[in-house]
Amino acid sequence: MSKRVARLSLSKFADLYADKLAGPDFFITDEKQLLSLSEFPYRSDGYIIGICTRGHARVEVNLQNYEARPDAMLLATPFHVLRIYNSSEDFLCRFIVFSKAFLTENNVNSHFLESFSYFKSASIPVIYPEHTDAAVLLDIYLQIKQILEREDHPYRIEISRSILTMLLYEVAFIYEKQHLIIKGKQTRKQELNVLFQELVFHHYKEHRNVQYYADALFVSPKHLTETIKEVTGRTAGEWIDDAVVLEAKVLLRNHNISIARVAENIHFPDQSSFGKYFKKHAGMSPSDYRLVSSY
């Protein structure tokens, strides 16, 4: 069976890459090639903080493309659809992967993770810290690794959780610096694109027409389409269609879900209309895509 799974559960992620585990919902990976994640899109059950240590690759997050290079950082949530591809032979990354339950187990605030801006749906998922900042994060990573290696330590899980919390605050400091730089360079048209992209990935299942997003953003459909086309090279309608098809591809790769259920999940009236829509935009039928992506 292929390891290129549509929904990458924590246990499957751990089976593929984990070096040290602190239980079923927290682990780290030491400099690994992510070859099994290179061809098809997937969504992780956990939160991911990744740091590229060598080489380069392309990272696609919710249809946006980024470059992975040394010191680049990936900040992904269960709401992101990811694809890592076109990696160089020497491409290596370190990852920390955890569930919300692991982090909040001893924290009275169950919404602790939501307090960090970089784990929100509109956040920028790939940032490029200064080398000194990336080095600080890697030092913290090594602290976690050293603690997890002490398997006879009765409090290694609690200490790891505390160090992870420290890491999250360091990431917040770095992200806020990067975000201010990026936001300061944005034009009004680029800001509109960011707002549009956020809306699309919240509502693409229920709303596939440009009019809905234009109304929500208080602009005309013509202005929205022209602006998004100018900023991204694709029209607003194309972005909406791509988001729907991307979700369909993730669902179709889960063979436990029928094609009819996939159609229902993305709010199509029936399997036939979904099939026509998918074939128009993906170039093949849902069943053919399911077959091809299984190998």
mmCIF file of C-alpha atoms in Angstrom:
data_model
loop_
_atom_site.group_PDB
_atom_site.id
_atom_site.type_symbol
_atom_site.label_atom_id
_atom_site.label_comp_id
_atom_site.label_asym_id
_atom_site.label_seq_id
_atom_site.Cartn_x
_atom_site.Cartn_y
_atom_site.Cartn_z
ATOM 1 C CA MET A 1 0.000 0.000 0.000
ATOM 2 C CA SER A 2 1.234 3.488 -0.820
ATOM 3 C CA LYS A 3 2.373 5.652 2.061
ATOM 4 C CA ARG A 4 1.185 8.780 0.206
ATOM 5 C CA VAL A 5 -1.927 9.169 2.283
ATOM 6 C CA ALA A 6 -4.555 11.878 1.891
ATOM 7 C CA ARG A 7 -4.964 12.538 5.584
ATOM 8 C CA LEU A 8 -1.673 12.081 7.375
ATOM 9 C CA SER A 9 -2.629 11.005 10.880
ATOM 10 C CA LEU A 10 -0.129 11.519 13.658
ATOM 11 C CA SER A 11 0.442 7.780 13.910
ATOM 12 C CA LYS A 12 1.119 7.457 10.171
ATOM 13 C CA PHE A 13 3.378 10.523 10.220
ATOM 14 C CA ALA A 14 5.270 9.006 13.152
ATOM 15 C CA ASP A 15 5.615 5.649 11.380
ATOM 16 C CA LEU A 16 7.133 7.387 8.372
ATOM 17 C CA TYR A 17 9.484 9.858 10.011
ATOM 18 C CA ALA A 18 9.579 10.008 13.811
ATOM 19 C CA ASP A 19 12.932 9.665 15.571
ATOM 20 C CA LYS A 20 11.800 10.333 19.124
ATOM 21 C CA LEU A 21 8.245 10.069 20.413
ATOM 22 C CA ALA A 22 6.752 11.410 23.590
ATOM 23 C CA GLY A 23 3.564 9.456 23.129
ATOM 24 C CA PRO A 24 1.125 9.106 20.228
ATOM 25 C CA ASP A 25 0.573 12.830 19.711
ATOM 26 C CA PHE A 26 3.998 14.453 20.025
ATOM 27 C CA PHE A 27 7.216 13.589 18.234
ATOM 28 C CA ILE A 28 10.225 15.050 16.470
ATOM 29 C CA THR A 29 11.995 14.102 13.260
ATOM 30 C CA ASP A 30 15.699 14.617 12.769
ATOM 31 C CA GLU A 31 16.964 15.803 9.362
ATOM 32 C CA LYS A 32 14.836 13.757 6.982
ATOM 33 C CA GLN A 33 14.006 13.645 3.292
ATOM 34 C CA LEU A 34 10.237 13.889 2.917
ATOM 35 C CA LEU A 35 10.059 11.896 -0.281
ATOM 36 C CA SER A 36 6.781 10.174 0.624
ATOM 37 C CA LEU A 37 5.039 13.551 0.725
ATOM 38 C CA SER A 38 6.174 14.730 -2.680
ATOM 39 C CA GLU A 39 3.493 13.953 -5.231
ATOM 40 C CA PHE A 40 -0.040 14.265 -3.901
ATOM 41 C CA PRO A 41 -1.663 16.778 -1.523
ATOM 42 C CA TYR A 42 -2.355 15.763 2.071
ATOM 43 C CA ARG A 43 -3.626 17.204 5.341
ATOM 44 C CA SER A 44 -2.013 16.454 8.690
ATOM 45 C CA ASP A 45 -3.945 15.724 11.860
ATOM 46 C CA GLY A 46 -1.330 17.588 13.877
ATOM 47 C CA TYR A 47 0.378 20.945 14.115
ATOM 48 C CA ILE A 48 3.754 21.070 12.378
ATOM 49 C CA ILE A 49 6.782 23.296 12.896
ATOM 50 C CA GLY A 50 9.430 22.461 10.330
ATOM 51 C CA ILE A 51 12.846 23.994 9.686
ATOM 52 C CA CYS A 52 14.758 23.361 6.485
ATOM 53 C CA THR A 53 18.405 22.643 7.263
ATOM 54 C CA ARG A 54 19.786 21.850 3.819
ATOM 55 C CA GLY A 55 18.897 21.934 0.128
ATOM 56 C CA HIS A 56 15.737 23.324 -1.410
ATOM 57 C CA ALA A 57 12.217 22.296 -2.445
ATOM 58 C CA ARG A 58 8.840 23.711 -3.366
ATOM 59 C CA VAL A 59 6.141 23.794 -0.705
ATOM 60 C CA GLU A 60 2.494 24.214 -1.659
ATOM 61 C CA VAL A 61 0.142 25.221 1.165
ATOM 62 C CA ASN A 62 -3.533 25.761 0.317
ATOM 63 C CA LEU A 63 -2.563 26.278 -3.348
ATOM 64 C CA GLN A 64 0.037 28.962 -2.541
ATOM 65 C CA ASN A 65 3.611 28.147 -3.524
ATOM 66 C CA TYR A 66 6.701 28.838 -1.418
ATOM 67 C CA GLU A 67 10.387 28.058 -1.604
ATOM 68 C CA ALA A 68 11.939 25.869 1.066
ATOM 69 C CA ARG A 69 15.600 26.708 1.623
ATOM 70 C CA PRO A 70 17.969 26.584 4.609
ATOM 71 C CA ASP A 71 16.403 28.294 7.660
ATOM 72 C CA ALA A 72 12.962 28.465 6.015
ATOM 73 C CA MET A 73 10.211 27.544 8.461
ATOM 74 C CA LEU A 74 6.917 25.752 7.806
ATOM 75 C CA LEU A 75 4.047 26.454 10.216
ATOM 76 C CA ALA A 76 1.166 24.132 9.380
ATOM 77 C CA THR A 77 -2.120 23.268 11.063
ATOM 78 C CA PRO A 78 -4.757 20.561 10.480
ATOM 79 C CA PHE A 79 -6.537 23.139 8.294
ATOM 80 C CA HIS A 80 -3.732 23.314 5.728
ATOM 81 C CA VAL A 81 -3.443 21.114 2.654
ATOM 82 C CA LEU A 82 0.259 20.523 1.975
ATOM 83 C CA ARG A 83 2.461 19.277 -0.815
ATOM 84 C CA ILE A 84 6.269 19.180 -0.810
ATOM 85 C CA TYR A 85 7.827 18.528 -4.202
ATOM 86 C CA ASN A 86 10.735 19.260 -6.590
ATOM 87 C CA SER A 87 13.182 18.730 -3.739
ATOM 88 C CA SER A 88 16.922 18.666 -4.295
ATOM 89 C CA GLU A 89 18.816 15.481 -3.456
ATOM 90 C CA ASP A 90 20.266 17.090 -0.343
ATOM 91 C CA PHE A 91 16.962 18.542 0.904
ATOM 92 C CA LEU A 92 16.648 17.946 4.667
ATOM 93 C CA CYS A 93 14.252 19.197 7.341
ATOM 94 C CA ARG A 94 13.665 18.889 11.044
ATOM 95 C CA PHE A 95 10.073 18.720 12.259
ATOM 96 C CA ILE A 96 8.199 18.972 15.528
ATOM 97 C CA VAL A 97 4.692 17.540 15.292
ATOM 98 C CA PHE A 98 2.074 17.666 18.044
ATOM 99 C CA SER A 99 -1.638 17.594 18.675
ATOM 100 C CA LYS A 100 -3.658 20.283 20.374
ATOM 101 C CA ALA A 101 -4.524 17.790 23.108
ATOM 102 C CA PHE A 102 -0.859 17.181 23.933
ATOM 103 C CA LEU A 103 -0.109 20.867 24.338
ATOM 104 C CA THR A 104 -3.188 21.739 26.369
ATOM 105 C CA GLU A 105 -3.265 18.628 28.558
ATOM 106 C CA ASN A 106 -2.032 20.512 31.622
ATOM 107 C CA ASN A 107 -3.113 23.968 30.496
ATOM 108 C CA VAL A 108 -6.363 25.427 31.784
ATOM 109 C CA ASN A 109 -6.714 27.437 28.554
ATOM 110 C CA SER A 110 -8.007 25.021 25.917
ATOM 111 C CA HIS A 111 -7.629 27.746 23.275
ATOM 112 C CA PHE A 112 -3.963 28.330 23.995
ATOM 113 C CA LEU A 113 -2.861 27.490 20.437
ATOM 114 C CA GLU A 114 -5.345 29.937 18.930
ATOM 115 C CA SER A 115 -3.564 32.790 20.738
ATOM 116 C CA PHE A 116 -0.666 32.462 18.291
ATOM 117 C CA SER A 117 -1.302 34.394 15.078
ATOM 118 C CA TYR A 118 0.814 32.023 12.989
ATOM 119 C CA PHE A 119 -1.574 29.127 13.626
ATOM 120 C CA LYS A 120 -4.611 30.977 12.258
ATOM 121 C CA SER A 121 -6.080 30.264 8.839
ATOM 122 C CA ALA A 122 -4.982 33.589 7.349
ATOM 123 C CA SER A 123 -1.391 33.290 8.537
ATOM 124 C CA ILE A 124 1.605 32.972 6.238
ATOM 125 C CA PRO A 125 2.629 29.287 6.505
ATOM 126 C CA VAL A 126 6.225 29.599 5.277
ATOM 127 C CA ILE A 127 8.539 32.291 6.634
ATOM 128 C CA TYR A 128 12.224 33.028 6.275
ATOM 129 C CA PRO A 129 13.827 33.873 9.638
ATOM 130 C CA GLU A 130 17.267 35.373 9.963
ATOM 131 C CA HIS A 131 19.914 32.694 10.445
ATOM 132 C CA THR A 132 20.484 33.694 14.092
ATOM 133 C CA ASP A 133 16.761 33.306 14.841
ATOM 134 C CA ALA A 134 16.602 29.927 13.087
ATOM 135 C CA ALA A 135 19.634 28.830 15.122
ATOM 136 C CA VAL A 136 17.774 29.654 18.359
ATOM 137 C CA LEU A 137 14.866 27.465 17.283
ATOM 138 C CA LEU A 138 17.164 24.591 16.359
ATOM 139 C CA ASP A 139 18.811 24.855 19.789
ATOM 140 C CA ILE A 140 15.394 24.485 21.418
ATOM 141 C CA TYR A 141 14.654 21.551 19.129
ATOM 142 C CA LEU A 142 17.859 19.872 20.332
ATOM 143 C CA GLN A 143 16.814 20.444 23.953
ATOM 144 C CA ILE A 144 13.586 18.560 23.287
ATOM 145 C CA LYS A 145 15.512 15.800 21.541
ATOM 146 C CA GLN A 146 17.917 15.420 24.476
ATOM 147 C CA ILE A 147 15.040 15.195 26.943
ATOM 148 C CA LEU A 148 13.193 12.603 24.865
ATOM 149 C CA GLU A 149 16.342 10.500 24.634
ATOM 150 C CA ARG A 150 16.330 10.140 28.433
ATOM 151 C CA GLU A 151 13.725 7.403 28.382
ATOM 152 C CA ASP A 152 14.216 6.602 32.063
ATOM 153 C CA HIS A 153 13.374 10.179 33.085
ATOM 154 C CA PRO A 154 9.967 10.130 34.844
ATOM 155 C CA TYR A 155 9.116 13.701 33.797
ATOM 156 C CA ARG A 156 10.430 13.792 30.242
ATOM 157 C CA ILE A 157 6.922 14.309 28.791
ATOM 158 C CA GLU A 158 6.148 17.216 31.101
ATOM 159 C CA ILE A 159 9.543 18.829 30.449
ATOM 160 C CA SER A 160 9.151 18.353 26.686
ATOM 161 C CA ARG A 161 5.744 20.017 26.817
ATOM 162 C CA SER A 162 7.219 22.978 28.692
ATOM 163 C CA ILE A 163 10.070 23.339 26.195
ATOM 164 C CA LEU A 164 7.571 23.114 23.333
ATOM 165 C CA THR A 165 5.646 26.002 24.888
ATOM 166 C CA MET A 166 8.877 28.009 25.024
ATOM 167 C CA LEU A 167 9.465 27.183 21.351
ATOM 168 C CA LEU A 168 5.995 28.451 20.419
ATOM 169 C CA TYR A 169 6.724 31.830 22.003
ATOM 170 C CA GLU A 170 10.068 32.061 20.180
ATOM 171 C CA VAL A 171 8.268 31.283 16.907
ATOM 172 C CA ALA A 172 5.714 33.997 17.751
ATOM 173 C CA PHE A 173 8.519 36.557 18.162
ATOM 174 C CA ILE A 174 10.098 35.573 14.834
ATOM 175 C CA TYR A 175 6.767 35.397 13.004
ATOM 176 C CA GLU A 176 5.685 38.835 14.179
ATOM 177 C CA LYS A 177 8.942 40.342 12.922
ATOM 178 C CA GLN A 178 8.513 38.671 9.544
ATOM 179 C CA HIS A 179 4.821 39.540 9.349
ATOM 180 C CA LEU A 180 5.491 43.248 9.904
ATOM 181 C CA ILE A 181 8.062 43.233 7.096
ATOM 182 C CA ILE A 182 5.695 41.457 4.697
ATOM 183 C CA LYS A 183 2.626 43.504 5.628
ATOM 184 C CA GLY A 184 4.576 46.749 5.261
ATOM 185 C CA LYS A 185 5.312 45.862 1.641
ATOM 186 C CA GLN A 186 1.729 44.958 0.687
ATOM 187 C CA THR A 187 -0.318 47.122 -1.649
ATOM 188 C CA ARG A 188 -4.081 47.530 -1.245
ATOM 189 C CA LYS A 189 -4.602 45.036 -4.059
ATOM 190 C CA GLN A 190 -2.375 42.495 -2.327
ATOM 191 C CA GLU A 191 -4.301 43.035 0.913
ATOM 192 C CA LEU A 192 -7.551 42.335 -0.943
ATOM 193 C CA ASN A 193 -6.040 39.136 -2.291
ATOM 194 C CA VAL A 194 -5.075 37.986 1.224
ATOM 195 C CA LEU A 195 -8.630 38.631 2.475
ATOM 196 C CA PHE A 196 -10.078 36.834 -0.545
ATOM 197 C CA GLN A 197 -7.831 33.800 -0.062
ATOM 198 C CA GLU A 198 -8.828 33.558 3.595
ATOM 199 C CA LEU A 199 -12.526 33.684 2.707
ATOM 200 C CA VAL A 200 -12.138 31.055 0.003
ATOM 201 C CA PHE A 201 -10.538 28.530 2.346
ATOM 202 C CA HIS A 202 -13.310 29.082 4.865
ATOM 203 C CA HIS A 203 -16.278 28.889 2.499
ATOM 204 C CA TYR A 204 -15.334 27.094 -0.737
ATOM 205 C CA LYS A 205 -17.425 24.045 0.164
ATOM 206 C CA GLU A 206 -20.639 26.049 0.405
ATOM 207 C CA HIS A 207 -19.951 28.901 -2.052
ATOM 208 C CA ARG A 208 -18.436 28.442 -5.488
ATOM 209 C CA ASN A 209 -19.514 31.740 -7.079
ATOM 210 C CA VAL A 210 -17.477 34.942 -7.219
ATOM 211 C CA GLN A 211 -20.499 37.069 -6.290
ATOM 212 C CA TYR A 212 -20.527 35.695 -2.727
ATOM 213 C CA TYR A 213 -16.897 36.683 -2.107
ATOM 214 C CA ALA A 214 -17.273 40.062 -3.776
ATOM 215 C CA ASP A 215 -20.270 40.854 -1.547
ATOM 216 C CA ALA A 216 -18.361 39.738 1.553
ATOM 217 C CA LEU A 217 -15.443 42.026 0.609
ATOM 218 C CA PHE A 218 -17.689 44.966 -0.426
ATOM 219 C CA VAL A 219 -16.387 45.117 -3.987
ATOM 220 C CA SER A 220 -17.894 44.281 -7.363
ATOM 221 C CA PRO A 221 -17.291 40.830 -8.886
ATOM 222 C CA LYS A 222 -15.546 42.544 -11.831
ATOM 223 C CA HIS A 223 -13.177 44.455 -9.549
ATOM 224 C CA LEU A 224 -12.454 41.348 -7.468
ATOM 225 C CA THR A 225 -11.747 39.190 -10.511
ATOM 226 C CA GLU A 226 -9.496 41.795 -12.138
ATOM 227 C CA THR A 227 -7.591 42.444 -8.899
ATOM 228 C CA ILE A 228 -6.987 38.780 -8.102
ATOM 229 C CA LYS A 229 -5.925 38.172 -11.705
ATOM 230 C CA GLU A 230 -3.456 41.074 -11.545
ATOM 231 C CA VAL A 231 -1.955 39.965 -8.225
ATOM 232 C CA THR A 232 -1.853 36.196 -8.741
ATOM 233 C CA GLY A 233 -2.157 35.545 -12.467
ATOM 234 C CA ARG A 234 -5.393 33.611 -11.904
ATOM 235 C CA THR A 235 -8.973 34.818 -11.675
ATOM 236 C CA ALA A 236 -11.074 34.692 -8.523
ATOM 237 C CA GLY A 237 -13.200 31.946 -10.065
ATOM 238 C CA GLU A 238 -10.135 29.846 -10.830
ATOM 239 C CA TRP A 239 -8.960 30.109 -7.211
ATOM 240 C CA ILE A 240 -12.371 28.969 -5.971
ATOM 241 C CA ASP A 241 -12.444 26.029 -8.385
ATOM 242 C CA ASP A 242 -8.873 25.051 -7.460
ATOM 243 C CA ALA A 243 -9.748 25.040 -3.754
ATOM 244 C CA VAL A 244 -12.754 22.768 -4.369
ATOM 245 C CA VAL A 245 -10.747 20.372 -6.550
ATOM 246 C CA LEU A 246 -7.883 20.283 -4.042
ATOM 247 C CA GLU A 247 -10.255 19.257 -1.259
ATOM 248 C CA ALA A 248 -11.812 16.667 -3.535
ATOM 249 C CA LYS A 249 -8.401 15.175 -4.301
ATOM 250 C CA VAL A 250 -7.575 14.876 -0.600
ATOM 251 C CA LEU A 251 -10.888 13.153 0.086
ATOM 252 C CA LEU A 252 -10.697 10.870 -2.961
ATOM 253 C CA ARG A 253 -7.402 9.451 -1.771
ATOM 254 C CA ASN A 254 -9.180 8.105 1.297
ATOM 255 C CA HIS A 255 -10.672 4.863 -0.011
ATOM 256 C CA ASN A 256 -12.883 4.547 3.057
ATOM 257 C CA ILE A 257 -15.001 7.405 1.705
ATOM 258 C CA SER A 258 -17.273 6.712 -1.270
ATOM 259 C CA ILE A 259 -17.294 9.113 -4.216
ATOM 260 C CA ALA A 260 -20.914 9.923 -3.397
ATOM 261 C CA ARG A 261 -19.843 10.882 0.126
ATOM 262 C CA VAL A 262 -17.041 13.044 -1.282
ATOM 263 C CA ALA A 263 -19.604 14.875 -3.419
ATOM 264 C CA GLU A 264 -21.835 15.355 -0.381
ATOM 265 C CA ASN A 265 -18.930 16.604 1.740
ATOM 266 C CA ILE A 266 -18.189 19.375 -0.772
ATOM 267 C CA HIS A 267 -21.890 20.272 -1.039
ATOM 268 C CA PHE A 268 -22.627 19.034 -4.554
ATOM 269 C CA PRO A 269 -26.274 18.063 -5.119
ATOM 270 C CA ASP A 270 -25.326 14.601 -6.421
ATOM 271 C CA GLN A 271 -22.415 12.434 -7.545
ATOM 272 C CA SER A 272 -23.078 13.111 -11.226
ATOM 273 C CA SER A 273 -22.711 16.900 -10.959
ATOM 274 C CA PHE A 274 -19.593 16.451 -8.840
ATOM 275 C CA GLY A 275 -18.115 14.071 -11.413
ATOM 276 C CA LYS A 276 -18.678 16.525 -14.275
ATOM 277 C CA TYR A 277 -17.212 19.397 -12.248
ATOM 278 C CA PHE A 278 -14.159 17.391 -11.181
ATOM 279 C CA LYS A 279 -13.438 16.095 -14.682
ATOM 280 C CA LYS A 280 -13.731 19.606 -16.134
ATOM 281 C CA HIS A 281 -11.153 21.025 -13.712
ATOM 282 C CA ALA A 282 -8.915 18.017 -12.984
ATOM 283 C CA GLY A 283 -8.877 16.483 -16.459
ATOM 284 C CA MET A 284 -10.056 13.061 -15.292
ATOM 285 C CA SER A 285 -12.991 11.481 -13.505
ATOM 286 C CA PRO A 286 -13.026 11.105 -9.706
ATOM 287 C CA SER A 287 -12.691 7.319 -10.020
ATOM 288 C CA ASP A 288 -9.721 7.648 -12.395
ATOM 289 C CA TYR A 289 -8.023 10.086 -10.006
ATOM 290 C CA ARG A 290 -8.610 7.703 -7.114
ATOM 291 C CA LEU A 291 -7.014 4.903 -9.112
ATOM 292 C CA VAL A 292 -3.988 6.939 -10.246
ATOM 293 C CA SER A 293 -3.279 8.385 -6.802
ATOM 294 C CA SER A 294 -3.285 4.949 -5.174
ATOM 295 C CA TYR A 295 0.012 3.882 -6.716
#
